[in-house]
Tab-separated table of C-alpha atoms and ligand atoms in Angstrom:
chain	number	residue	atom	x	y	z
D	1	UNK	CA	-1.785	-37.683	-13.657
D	2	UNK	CA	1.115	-35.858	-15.232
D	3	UNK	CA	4.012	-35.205	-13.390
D	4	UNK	CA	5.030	-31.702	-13.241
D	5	UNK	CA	8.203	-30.848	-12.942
D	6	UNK	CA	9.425	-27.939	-10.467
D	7	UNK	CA	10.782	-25.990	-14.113
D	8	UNK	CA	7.335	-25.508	-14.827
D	9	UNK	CA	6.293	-23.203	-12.096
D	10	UNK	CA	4.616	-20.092	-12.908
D	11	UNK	CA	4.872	-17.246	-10.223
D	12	UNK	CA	3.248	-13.849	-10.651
D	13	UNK	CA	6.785	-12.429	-12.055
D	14	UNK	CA	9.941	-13.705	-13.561
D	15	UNK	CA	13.047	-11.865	-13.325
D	16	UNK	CA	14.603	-10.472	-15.991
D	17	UNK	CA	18.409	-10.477	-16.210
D	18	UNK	CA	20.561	-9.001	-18.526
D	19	UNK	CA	22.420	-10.774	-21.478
D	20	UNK	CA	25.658	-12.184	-19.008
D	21	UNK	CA	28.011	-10.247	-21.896
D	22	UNK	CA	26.398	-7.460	-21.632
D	23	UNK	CA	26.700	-7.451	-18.249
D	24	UNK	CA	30.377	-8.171	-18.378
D	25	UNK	CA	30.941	-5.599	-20.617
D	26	UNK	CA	29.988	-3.124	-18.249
D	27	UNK	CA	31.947	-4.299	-15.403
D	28	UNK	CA	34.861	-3.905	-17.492
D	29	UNK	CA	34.176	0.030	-17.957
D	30	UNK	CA	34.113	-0.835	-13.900
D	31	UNK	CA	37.192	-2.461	-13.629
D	32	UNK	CA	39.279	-0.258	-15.560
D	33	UNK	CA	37.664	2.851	-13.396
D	34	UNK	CA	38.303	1.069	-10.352
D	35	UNK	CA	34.786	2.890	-8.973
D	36	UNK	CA	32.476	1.160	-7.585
D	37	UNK	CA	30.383	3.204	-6.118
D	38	UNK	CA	29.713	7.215	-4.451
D	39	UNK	CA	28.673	9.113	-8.183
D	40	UNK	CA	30.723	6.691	-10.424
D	41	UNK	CA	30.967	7.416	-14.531
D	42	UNK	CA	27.898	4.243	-14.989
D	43	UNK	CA	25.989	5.922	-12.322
D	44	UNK	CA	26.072	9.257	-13.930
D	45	UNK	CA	25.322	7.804	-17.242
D	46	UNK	CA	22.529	5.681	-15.791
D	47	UNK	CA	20.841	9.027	-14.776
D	48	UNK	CA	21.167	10.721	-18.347
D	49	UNK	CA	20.111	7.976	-19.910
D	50	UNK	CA	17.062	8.118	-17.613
D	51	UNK	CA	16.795	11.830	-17.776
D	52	UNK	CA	16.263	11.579	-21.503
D	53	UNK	CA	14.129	8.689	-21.511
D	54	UNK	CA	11.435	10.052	-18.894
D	55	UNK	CA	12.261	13.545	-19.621
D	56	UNK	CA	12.803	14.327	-16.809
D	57	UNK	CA	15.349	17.389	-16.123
D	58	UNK	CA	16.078	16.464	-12.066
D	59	UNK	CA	16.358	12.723	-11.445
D	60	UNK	CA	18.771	11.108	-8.858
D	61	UNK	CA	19.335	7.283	-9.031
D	62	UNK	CA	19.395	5.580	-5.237
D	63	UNK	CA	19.355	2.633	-3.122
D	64	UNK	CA	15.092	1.492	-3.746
D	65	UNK	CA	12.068	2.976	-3.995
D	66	UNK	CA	11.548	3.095	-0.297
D	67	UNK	CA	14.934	5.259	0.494
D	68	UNK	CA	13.437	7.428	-2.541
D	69	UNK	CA	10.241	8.602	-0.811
D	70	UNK	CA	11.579	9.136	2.859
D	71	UNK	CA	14.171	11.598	0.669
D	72	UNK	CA	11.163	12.856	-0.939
D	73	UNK	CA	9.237	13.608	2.110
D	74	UNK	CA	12.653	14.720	3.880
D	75	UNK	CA	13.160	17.345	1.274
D	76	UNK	CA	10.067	18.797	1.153
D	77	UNK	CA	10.433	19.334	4.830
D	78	UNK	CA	7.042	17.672	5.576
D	79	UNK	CA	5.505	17.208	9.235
D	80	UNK	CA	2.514	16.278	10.648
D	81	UNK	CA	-0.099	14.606	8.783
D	82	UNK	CA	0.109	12.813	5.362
D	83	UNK	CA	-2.939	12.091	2.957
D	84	UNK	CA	-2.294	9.109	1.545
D	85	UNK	CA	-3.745	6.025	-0.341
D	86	UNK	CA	-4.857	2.593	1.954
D	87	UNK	CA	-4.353	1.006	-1.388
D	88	UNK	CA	-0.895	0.513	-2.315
D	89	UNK	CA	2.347	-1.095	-1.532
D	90	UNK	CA	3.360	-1.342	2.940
D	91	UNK	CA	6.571	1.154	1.464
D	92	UNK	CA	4.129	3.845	0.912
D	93	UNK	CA	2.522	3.919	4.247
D	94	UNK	CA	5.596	2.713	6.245
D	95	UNK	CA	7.838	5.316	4.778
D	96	UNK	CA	5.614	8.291	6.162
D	97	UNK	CA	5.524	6.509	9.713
D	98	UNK	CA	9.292	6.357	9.194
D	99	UNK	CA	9.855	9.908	9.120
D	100	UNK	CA	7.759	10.635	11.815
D	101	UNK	CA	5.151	11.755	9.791
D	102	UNK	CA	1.241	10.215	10.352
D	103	UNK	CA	-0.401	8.557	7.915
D	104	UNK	CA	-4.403	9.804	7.054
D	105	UNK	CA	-5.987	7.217	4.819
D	106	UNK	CA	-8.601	8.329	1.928
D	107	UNK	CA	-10.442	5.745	0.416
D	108	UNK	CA	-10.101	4.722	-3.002
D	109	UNK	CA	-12.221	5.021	-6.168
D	110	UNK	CA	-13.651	1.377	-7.218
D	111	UNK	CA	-12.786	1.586	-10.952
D	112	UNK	CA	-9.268	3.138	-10.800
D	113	UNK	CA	-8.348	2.090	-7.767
D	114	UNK	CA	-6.397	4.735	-7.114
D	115	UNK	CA	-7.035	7.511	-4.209
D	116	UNK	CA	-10.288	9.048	-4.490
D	117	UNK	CA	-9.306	12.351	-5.009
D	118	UNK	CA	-13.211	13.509	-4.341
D	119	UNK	CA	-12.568	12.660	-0.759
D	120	UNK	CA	-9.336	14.109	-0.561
D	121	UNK	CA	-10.558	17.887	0.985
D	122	UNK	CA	-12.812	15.991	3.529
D	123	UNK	CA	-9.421	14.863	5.163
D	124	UNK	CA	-7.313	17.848	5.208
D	125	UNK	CA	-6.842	19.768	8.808
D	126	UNK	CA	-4.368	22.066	10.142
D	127	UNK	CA	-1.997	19.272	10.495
D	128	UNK	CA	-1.656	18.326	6.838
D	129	UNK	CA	1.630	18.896	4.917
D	130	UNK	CA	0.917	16.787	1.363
D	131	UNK	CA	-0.609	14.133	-0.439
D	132	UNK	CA	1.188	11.078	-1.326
D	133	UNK	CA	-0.348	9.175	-3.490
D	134	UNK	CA	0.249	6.264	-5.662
D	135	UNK	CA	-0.409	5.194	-9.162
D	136	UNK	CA	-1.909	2.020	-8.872
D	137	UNK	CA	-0.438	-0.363	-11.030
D	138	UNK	CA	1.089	2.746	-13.025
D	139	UNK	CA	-2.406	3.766	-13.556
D	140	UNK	CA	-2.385	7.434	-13.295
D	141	UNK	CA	-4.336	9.051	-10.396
D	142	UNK	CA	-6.532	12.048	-10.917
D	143	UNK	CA	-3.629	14.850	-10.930
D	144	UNK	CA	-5.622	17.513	-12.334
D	145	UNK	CA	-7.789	17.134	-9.016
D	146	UNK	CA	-4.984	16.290	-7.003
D	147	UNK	CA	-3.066	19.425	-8.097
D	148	UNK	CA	-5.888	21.994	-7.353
D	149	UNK	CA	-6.441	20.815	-3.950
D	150	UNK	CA	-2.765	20.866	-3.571
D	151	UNK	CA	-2.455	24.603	-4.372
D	152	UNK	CA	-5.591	25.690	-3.009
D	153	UNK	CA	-4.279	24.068	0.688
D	154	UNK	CA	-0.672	25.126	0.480
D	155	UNK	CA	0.125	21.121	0.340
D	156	UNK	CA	3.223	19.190	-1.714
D	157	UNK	CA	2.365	16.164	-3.285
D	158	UNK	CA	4.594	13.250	-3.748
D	159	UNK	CA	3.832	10.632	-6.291
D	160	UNK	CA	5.003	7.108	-5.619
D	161	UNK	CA	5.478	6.097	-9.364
D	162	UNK	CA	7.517	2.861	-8.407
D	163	UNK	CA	5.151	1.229	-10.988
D	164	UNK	CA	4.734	3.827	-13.225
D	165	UNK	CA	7.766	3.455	-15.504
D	166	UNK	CA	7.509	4.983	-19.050
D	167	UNK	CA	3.804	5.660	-18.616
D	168	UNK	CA	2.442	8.516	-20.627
D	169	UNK	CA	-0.229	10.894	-19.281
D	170	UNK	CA	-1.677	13.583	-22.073
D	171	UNK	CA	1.420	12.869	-23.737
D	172	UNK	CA	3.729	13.792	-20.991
D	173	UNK	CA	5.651	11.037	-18.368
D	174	UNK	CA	3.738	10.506	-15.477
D	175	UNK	CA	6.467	10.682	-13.362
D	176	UNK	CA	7.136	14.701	-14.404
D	177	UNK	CA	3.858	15.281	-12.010
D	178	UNK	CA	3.921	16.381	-8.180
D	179	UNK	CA	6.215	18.757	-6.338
D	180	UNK	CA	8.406	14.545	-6.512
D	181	UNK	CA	7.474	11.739	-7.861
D	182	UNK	CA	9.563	8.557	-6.792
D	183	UNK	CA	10.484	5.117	-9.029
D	184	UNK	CA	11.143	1.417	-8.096
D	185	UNK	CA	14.366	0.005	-9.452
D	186	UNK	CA	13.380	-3.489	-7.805
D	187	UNK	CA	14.319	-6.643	-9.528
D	188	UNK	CA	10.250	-7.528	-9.944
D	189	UNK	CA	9.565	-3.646	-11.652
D	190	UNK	CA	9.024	-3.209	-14.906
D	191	UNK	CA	12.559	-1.270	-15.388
D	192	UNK	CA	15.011	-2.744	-12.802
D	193	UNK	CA	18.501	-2.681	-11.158
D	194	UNK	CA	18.492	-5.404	-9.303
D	195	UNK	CA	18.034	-3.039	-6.055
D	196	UNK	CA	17.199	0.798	-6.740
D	197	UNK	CA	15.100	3.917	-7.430
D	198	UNK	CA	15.253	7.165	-8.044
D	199	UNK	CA	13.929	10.574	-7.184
D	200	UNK	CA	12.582	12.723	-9.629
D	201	UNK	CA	11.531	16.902	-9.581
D	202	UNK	CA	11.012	19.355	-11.373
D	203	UNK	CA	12.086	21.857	-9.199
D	204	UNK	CA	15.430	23.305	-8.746
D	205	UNK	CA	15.864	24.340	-5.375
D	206	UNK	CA	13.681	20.642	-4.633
D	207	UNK	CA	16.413	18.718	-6.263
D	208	UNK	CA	19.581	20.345	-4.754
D	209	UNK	CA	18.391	19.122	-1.907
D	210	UNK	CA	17.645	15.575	-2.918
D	211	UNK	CA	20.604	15.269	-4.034
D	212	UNK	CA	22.537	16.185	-1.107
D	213	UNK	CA	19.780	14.096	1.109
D	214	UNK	CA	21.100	11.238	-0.514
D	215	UNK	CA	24.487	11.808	-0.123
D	216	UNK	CA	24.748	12.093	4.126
D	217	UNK	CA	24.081	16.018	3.534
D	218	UNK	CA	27.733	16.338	2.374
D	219	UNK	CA	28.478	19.696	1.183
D	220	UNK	CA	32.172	18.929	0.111
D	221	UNK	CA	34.504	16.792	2.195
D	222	UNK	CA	34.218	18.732	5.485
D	223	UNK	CA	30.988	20.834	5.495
D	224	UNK	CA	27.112	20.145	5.542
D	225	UNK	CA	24.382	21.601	3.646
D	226	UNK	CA	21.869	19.483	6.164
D	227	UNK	CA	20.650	16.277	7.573
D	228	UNK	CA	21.334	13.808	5.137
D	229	UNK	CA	20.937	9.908	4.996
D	230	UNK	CA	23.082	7.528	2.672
D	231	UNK	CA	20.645	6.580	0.290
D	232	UNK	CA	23.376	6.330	-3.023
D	233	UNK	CA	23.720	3.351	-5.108
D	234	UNK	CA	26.555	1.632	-7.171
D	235	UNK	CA	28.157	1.339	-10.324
D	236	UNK	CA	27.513	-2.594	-10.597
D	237	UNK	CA	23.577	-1.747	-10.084
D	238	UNK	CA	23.892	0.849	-12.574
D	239	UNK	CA	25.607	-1.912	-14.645
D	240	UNK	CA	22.527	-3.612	-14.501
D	241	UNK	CA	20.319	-0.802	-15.379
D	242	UNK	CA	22.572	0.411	-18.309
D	243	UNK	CA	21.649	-3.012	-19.756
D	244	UNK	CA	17.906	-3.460	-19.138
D	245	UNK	CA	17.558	0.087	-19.841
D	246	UNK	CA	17.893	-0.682	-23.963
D	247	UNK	CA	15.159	-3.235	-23.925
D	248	UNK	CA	12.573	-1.480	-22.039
D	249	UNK	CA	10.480	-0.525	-24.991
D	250	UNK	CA	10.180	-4.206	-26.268
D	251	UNK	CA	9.203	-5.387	-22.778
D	252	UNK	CA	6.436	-3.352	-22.600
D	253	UNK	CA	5.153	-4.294	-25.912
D	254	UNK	CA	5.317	-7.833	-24.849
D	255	UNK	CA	3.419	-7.155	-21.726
D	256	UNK	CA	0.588	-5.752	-24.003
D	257	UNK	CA	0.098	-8.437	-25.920
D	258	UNK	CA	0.067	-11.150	-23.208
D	259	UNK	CA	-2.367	-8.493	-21.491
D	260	UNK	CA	-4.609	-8.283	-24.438
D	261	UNK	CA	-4.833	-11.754	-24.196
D	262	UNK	CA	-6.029	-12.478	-21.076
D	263	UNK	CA	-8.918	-9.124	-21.761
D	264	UNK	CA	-9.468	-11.757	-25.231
D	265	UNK	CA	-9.418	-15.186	-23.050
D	266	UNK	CA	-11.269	-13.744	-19.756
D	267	UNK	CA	-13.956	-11.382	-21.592
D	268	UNK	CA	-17.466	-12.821	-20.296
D	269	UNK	CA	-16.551	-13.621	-17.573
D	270	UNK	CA	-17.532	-12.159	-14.059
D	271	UNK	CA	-14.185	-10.865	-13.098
D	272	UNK	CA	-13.692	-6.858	-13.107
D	273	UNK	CA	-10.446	-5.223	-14.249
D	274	UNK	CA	-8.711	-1.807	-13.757
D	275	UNK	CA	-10.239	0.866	-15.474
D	276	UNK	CA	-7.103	2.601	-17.086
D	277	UNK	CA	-7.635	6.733	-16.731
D	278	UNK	CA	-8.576	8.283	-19.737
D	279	UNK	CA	-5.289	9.868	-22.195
D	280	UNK	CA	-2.771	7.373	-21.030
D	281	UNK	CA	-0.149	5.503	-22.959
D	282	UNK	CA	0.117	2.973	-19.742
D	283	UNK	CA	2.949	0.585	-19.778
D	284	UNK	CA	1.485	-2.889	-18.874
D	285	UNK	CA	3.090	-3.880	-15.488
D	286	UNK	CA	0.421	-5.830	-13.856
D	287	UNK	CA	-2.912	-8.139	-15.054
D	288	UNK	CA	-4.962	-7.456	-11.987
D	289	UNK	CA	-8.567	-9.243	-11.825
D	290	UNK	CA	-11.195	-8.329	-9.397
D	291	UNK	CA	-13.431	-11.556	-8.427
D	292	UNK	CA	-17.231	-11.069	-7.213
D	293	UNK	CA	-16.185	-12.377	-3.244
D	294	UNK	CA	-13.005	-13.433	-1.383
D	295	UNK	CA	-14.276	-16.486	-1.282
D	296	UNK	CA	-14.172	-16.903	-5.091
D	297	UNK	CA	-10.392	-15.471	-5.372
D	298	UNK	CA	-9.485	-18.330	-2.381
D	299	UNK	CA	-10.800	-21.041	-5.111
D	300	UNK	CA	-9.291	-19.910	-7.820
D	301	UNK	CA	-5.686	-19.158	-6.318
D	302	UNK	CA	-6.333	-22.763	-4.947
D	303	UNK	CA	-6.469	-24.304	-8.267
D	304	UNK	CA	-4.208	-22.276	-9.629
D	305	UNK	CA	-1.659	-23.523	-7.067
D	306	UNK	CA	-2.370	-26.918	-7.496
D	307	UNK	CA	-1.081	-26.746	-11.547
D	308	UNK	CA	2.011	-24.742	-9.572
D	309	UNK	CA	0.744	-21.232	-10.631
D	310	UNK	CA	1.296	-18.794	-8.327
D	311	UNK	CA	-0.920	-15.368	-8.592
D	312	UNK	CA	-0.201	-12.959	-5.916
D	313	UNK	CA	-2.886	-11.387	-3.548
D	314	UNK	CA	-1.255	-7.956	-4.708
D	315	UNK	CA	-1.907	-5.204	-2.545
D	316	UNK	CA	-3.345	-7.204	0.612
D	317	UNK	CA	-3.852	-6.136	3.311
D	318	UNK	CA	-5.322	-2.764	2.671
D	319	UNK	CA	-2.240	-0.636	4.941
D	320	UNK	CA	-5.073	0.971	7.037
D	321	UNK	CA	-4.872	-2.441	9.102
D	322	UNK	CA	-1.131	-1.779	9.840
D	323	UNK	CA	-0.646	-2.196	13.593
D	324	UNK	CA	1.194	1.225	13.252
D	325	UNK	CA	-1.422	3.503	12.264
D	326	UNK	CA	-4.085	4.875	12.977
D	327	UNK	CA	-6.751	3.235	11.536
D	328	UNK	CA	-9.771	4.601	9.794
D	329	UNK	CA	-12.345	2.834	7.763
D	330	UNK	CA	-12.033	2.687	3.978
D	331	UNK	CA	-14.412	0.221	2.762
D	332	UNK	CA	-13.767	0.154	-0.797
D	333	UNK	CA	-9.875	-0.192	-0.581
D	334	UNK	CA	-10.748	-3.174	2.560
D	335	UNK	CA	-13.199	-4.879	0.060
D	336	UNK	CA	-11.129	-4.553	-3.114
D	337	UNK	CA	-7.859	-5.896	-1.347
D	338	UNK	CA	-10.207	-8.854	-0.209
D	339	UNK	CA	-10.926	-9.690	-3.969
D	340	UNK	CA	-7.975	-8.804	-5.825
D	341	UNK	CA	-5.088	-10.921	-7.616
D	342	UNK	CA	-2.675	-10.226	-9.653
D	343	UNK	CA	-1.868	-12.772	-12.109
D	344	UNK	CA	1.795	-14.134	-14.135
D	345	UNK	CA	2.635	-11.188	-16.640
D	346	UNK	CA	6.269	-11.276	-17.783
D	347	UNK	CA	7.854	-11.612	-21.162
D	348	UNK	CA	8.718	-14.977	-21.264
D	349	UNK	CA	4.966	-16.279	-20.433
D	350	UNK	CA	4.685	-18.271	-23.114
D	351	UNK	CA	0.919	-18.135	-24.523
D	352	UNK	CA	0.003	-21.614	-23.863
D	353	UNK	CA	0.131	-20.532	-20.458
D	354	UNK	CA	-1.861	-17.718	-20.513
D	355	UNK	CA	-4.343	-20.085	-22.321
D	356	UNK	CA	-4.254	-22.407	-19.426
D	357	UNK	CA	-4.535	-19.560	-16.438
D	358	UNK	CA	-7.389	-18.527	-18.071
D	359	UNK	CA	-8.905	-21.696	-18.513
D	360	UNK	CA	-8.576	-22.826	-14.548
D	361	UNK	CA	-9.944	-19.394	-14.340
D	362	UNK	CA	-12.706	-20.095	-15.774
D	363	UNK	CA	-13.905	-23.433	-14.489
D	364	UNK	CA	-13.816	-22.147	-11.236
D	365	UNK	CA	-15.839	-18.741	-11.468
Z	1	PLP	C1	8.082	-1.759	-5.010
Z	1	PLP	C2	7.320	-0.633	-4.405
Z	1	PLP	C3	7.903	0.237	-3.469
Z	1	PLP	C4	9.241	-0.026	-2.834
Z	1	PLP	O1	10.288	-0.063	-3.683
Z	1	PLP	P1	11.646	-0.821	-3.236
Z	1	PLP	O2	12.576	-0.473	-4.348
Z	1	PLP	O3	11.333	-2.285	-3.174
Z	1	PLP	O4	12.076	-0.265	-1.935
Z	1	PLP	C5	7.171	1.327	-3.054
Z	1	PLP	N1	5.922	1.548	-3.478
Z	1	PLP	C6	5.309	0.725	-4.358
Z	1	PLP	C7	3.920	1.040	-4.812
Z	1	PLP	C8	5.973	-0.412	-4.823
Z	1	PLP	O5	5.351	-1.250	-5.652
């Protein structure tokens, strides 16, 4: 048999790092600041540059994506209950708990897979405050819906966009819907700073008070506007993100070819994949394939381990099974997070590879 060498592991991501002078070149601008962090000059670049790429008029760069939607739910004073997806990142579901807010899981739709925003009204009672909800995969969820029920209840709705970077919905950024929508700067996201994420509105009064939730509630050095947390984030992370900022575009074209590879490679075969909502210019983060039974994914991700590829079971469990919530049946979110995987997508994934993923795929389906 051929030896493989550890260099030839494939895991579900690769991270991307900056070109090393690049990077240096920004920690100069650093140095000769001597600022390293609280608002710096990279920071506030960092969120202009973003403002202008996502068109986005309030955004606020912080310390990750999970920071970003307990400011989110903070500032939209929310209480009681939360509507929220079973399908999704722990973050989503552990960051309501966190600010002692409850959870209420609705189901998701099979073919999306994001909430199913028919079932939404079913779960609303005098308790409710919002909707948070995320875009599965950066897959937009049904925000005309999602907006109507919204208004008609008197509810806020938070998007967690943490994979939604750069994705277009009827022409407009995905992450300029919701009362907030909230990013992922993680080092495995699409668009990264090593650690970070930001919150985004569209609203005014919202975002004054985002932005002084992040900052401890600090209204100058000796006065409050409010309960505050410190949710900020550095010049060397916005170092980062200055740098991977300018090659965004070309990553995501990459992606879509190596994704339009594996739809050429793994066409015919049983496996289901996301059904991408209609008018969107999506952005390619994940390859997710549904397989006909658990049992089938556990074979596959078995041989796929044994040629040292490593798919991830990507969202499982479904978060309704958290042992700190209340939990409430959703059978299509359970049985989809039983037969989901996400497999290697990442520039860099060379197409031999691809070619060989697909083929293990294959002989064991
Ligand atoms: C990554 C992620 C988060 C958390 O972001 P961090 O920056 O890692 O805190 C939240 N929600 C979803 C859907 C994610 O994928």
């Amino acid at each position: 048999m051929k030896k493989i060498n550890k260099a030839e592991e494939i895991n579900v991501t690769r991270t991307l790092l900056p070109g090393l002078n690049e990077y240096i070149k920004q920690l100069k601008r650093i140095w000769k600041n001597n600022w390293i962090t609280n608002h710096g000059p990279l920071t506030l670049e960092l969120e202009n540059k973003l403002k202008t790429y996502l068109s986005c008029p309030y955004l606020y760069f912080v310390s990750n994506g999970t920071v970003a939607i307990e400011i989110a739910a903070r500032s939209l004073d929310l209480s009681g209950e939360i509507i929220t997806t079973p399908f999704s990142y722990v973050a989503t579901t552990s960051s309501i708990v966190w600010v002692g807010c409850k959870p209420r899981f609705v189901d998701i739709d099979c073919n999306t897979l994001n909430i199913d925003a028919g079932l939404i009204e079913k779960a609303i009672n005098r308790n409710t405050s919002a909707i948070l909800a995320t875009h599965v995969y950066g897959n937009p969820c049904d925000v005309e819906k999602i907006s109507k029920i919204a208004k008609k209840h008197g509810l806020k709705v938070i998007y967690d966009a943490a994979h939604s970077f750069g994705v277009k919905y009827k022409g407009k950024e995905l992450v300029n819907f919701g009362d907030i929508s909230t990013l992922s700067f993680h080092a495995t996201k699409l668009f990264h700073t090593a650690e970070g994420g930001a919150v985004i509105t569209q609203i005014k009064k919202t975002a004054d008070r985002i932005a002084y939730s992040r900052n401890f509630g600090h209204k100058g050095q000796e006065d409050f506007w409010g309960l505050g947390i410190n949710g900020k984030n550095s010049e060397l992370h916005a170092a980062i993100g200055l740098c991977m900022l300018v090659s965004v575009k070309k990553h995501i074209k990459i992606r879509k070819v190596i994704s339009e590879l594996y739809n050429k490679h793994l066409k015919g075969t049983c496996l289901k994949t996301q059904q991408i909502s209609k008018n969107t210019e999506y952005n390619y983060a994940y390859y997710p394939v549904i397989f006909r039974s658990e049992k089938q994914l556990l074979a596959v991700r078995k041989a796929l381990n044994s040629e040292k590829i490593y798919p991830r079971r990507y969202f499982y469990p479904a978060l309704n099974n958290l042992n700190y919530v209340e939990y409430r049946k959703c059978p299509v979110a359970e049985d989809i997070a039983g037969r989901i995987l996400c497999l290697p997508l990442f520039p860099g994934l060379p197409v031999r590879s691809v070619t060989r993923i697909c083929r293990i795929i294959k002989d064991n389906v």
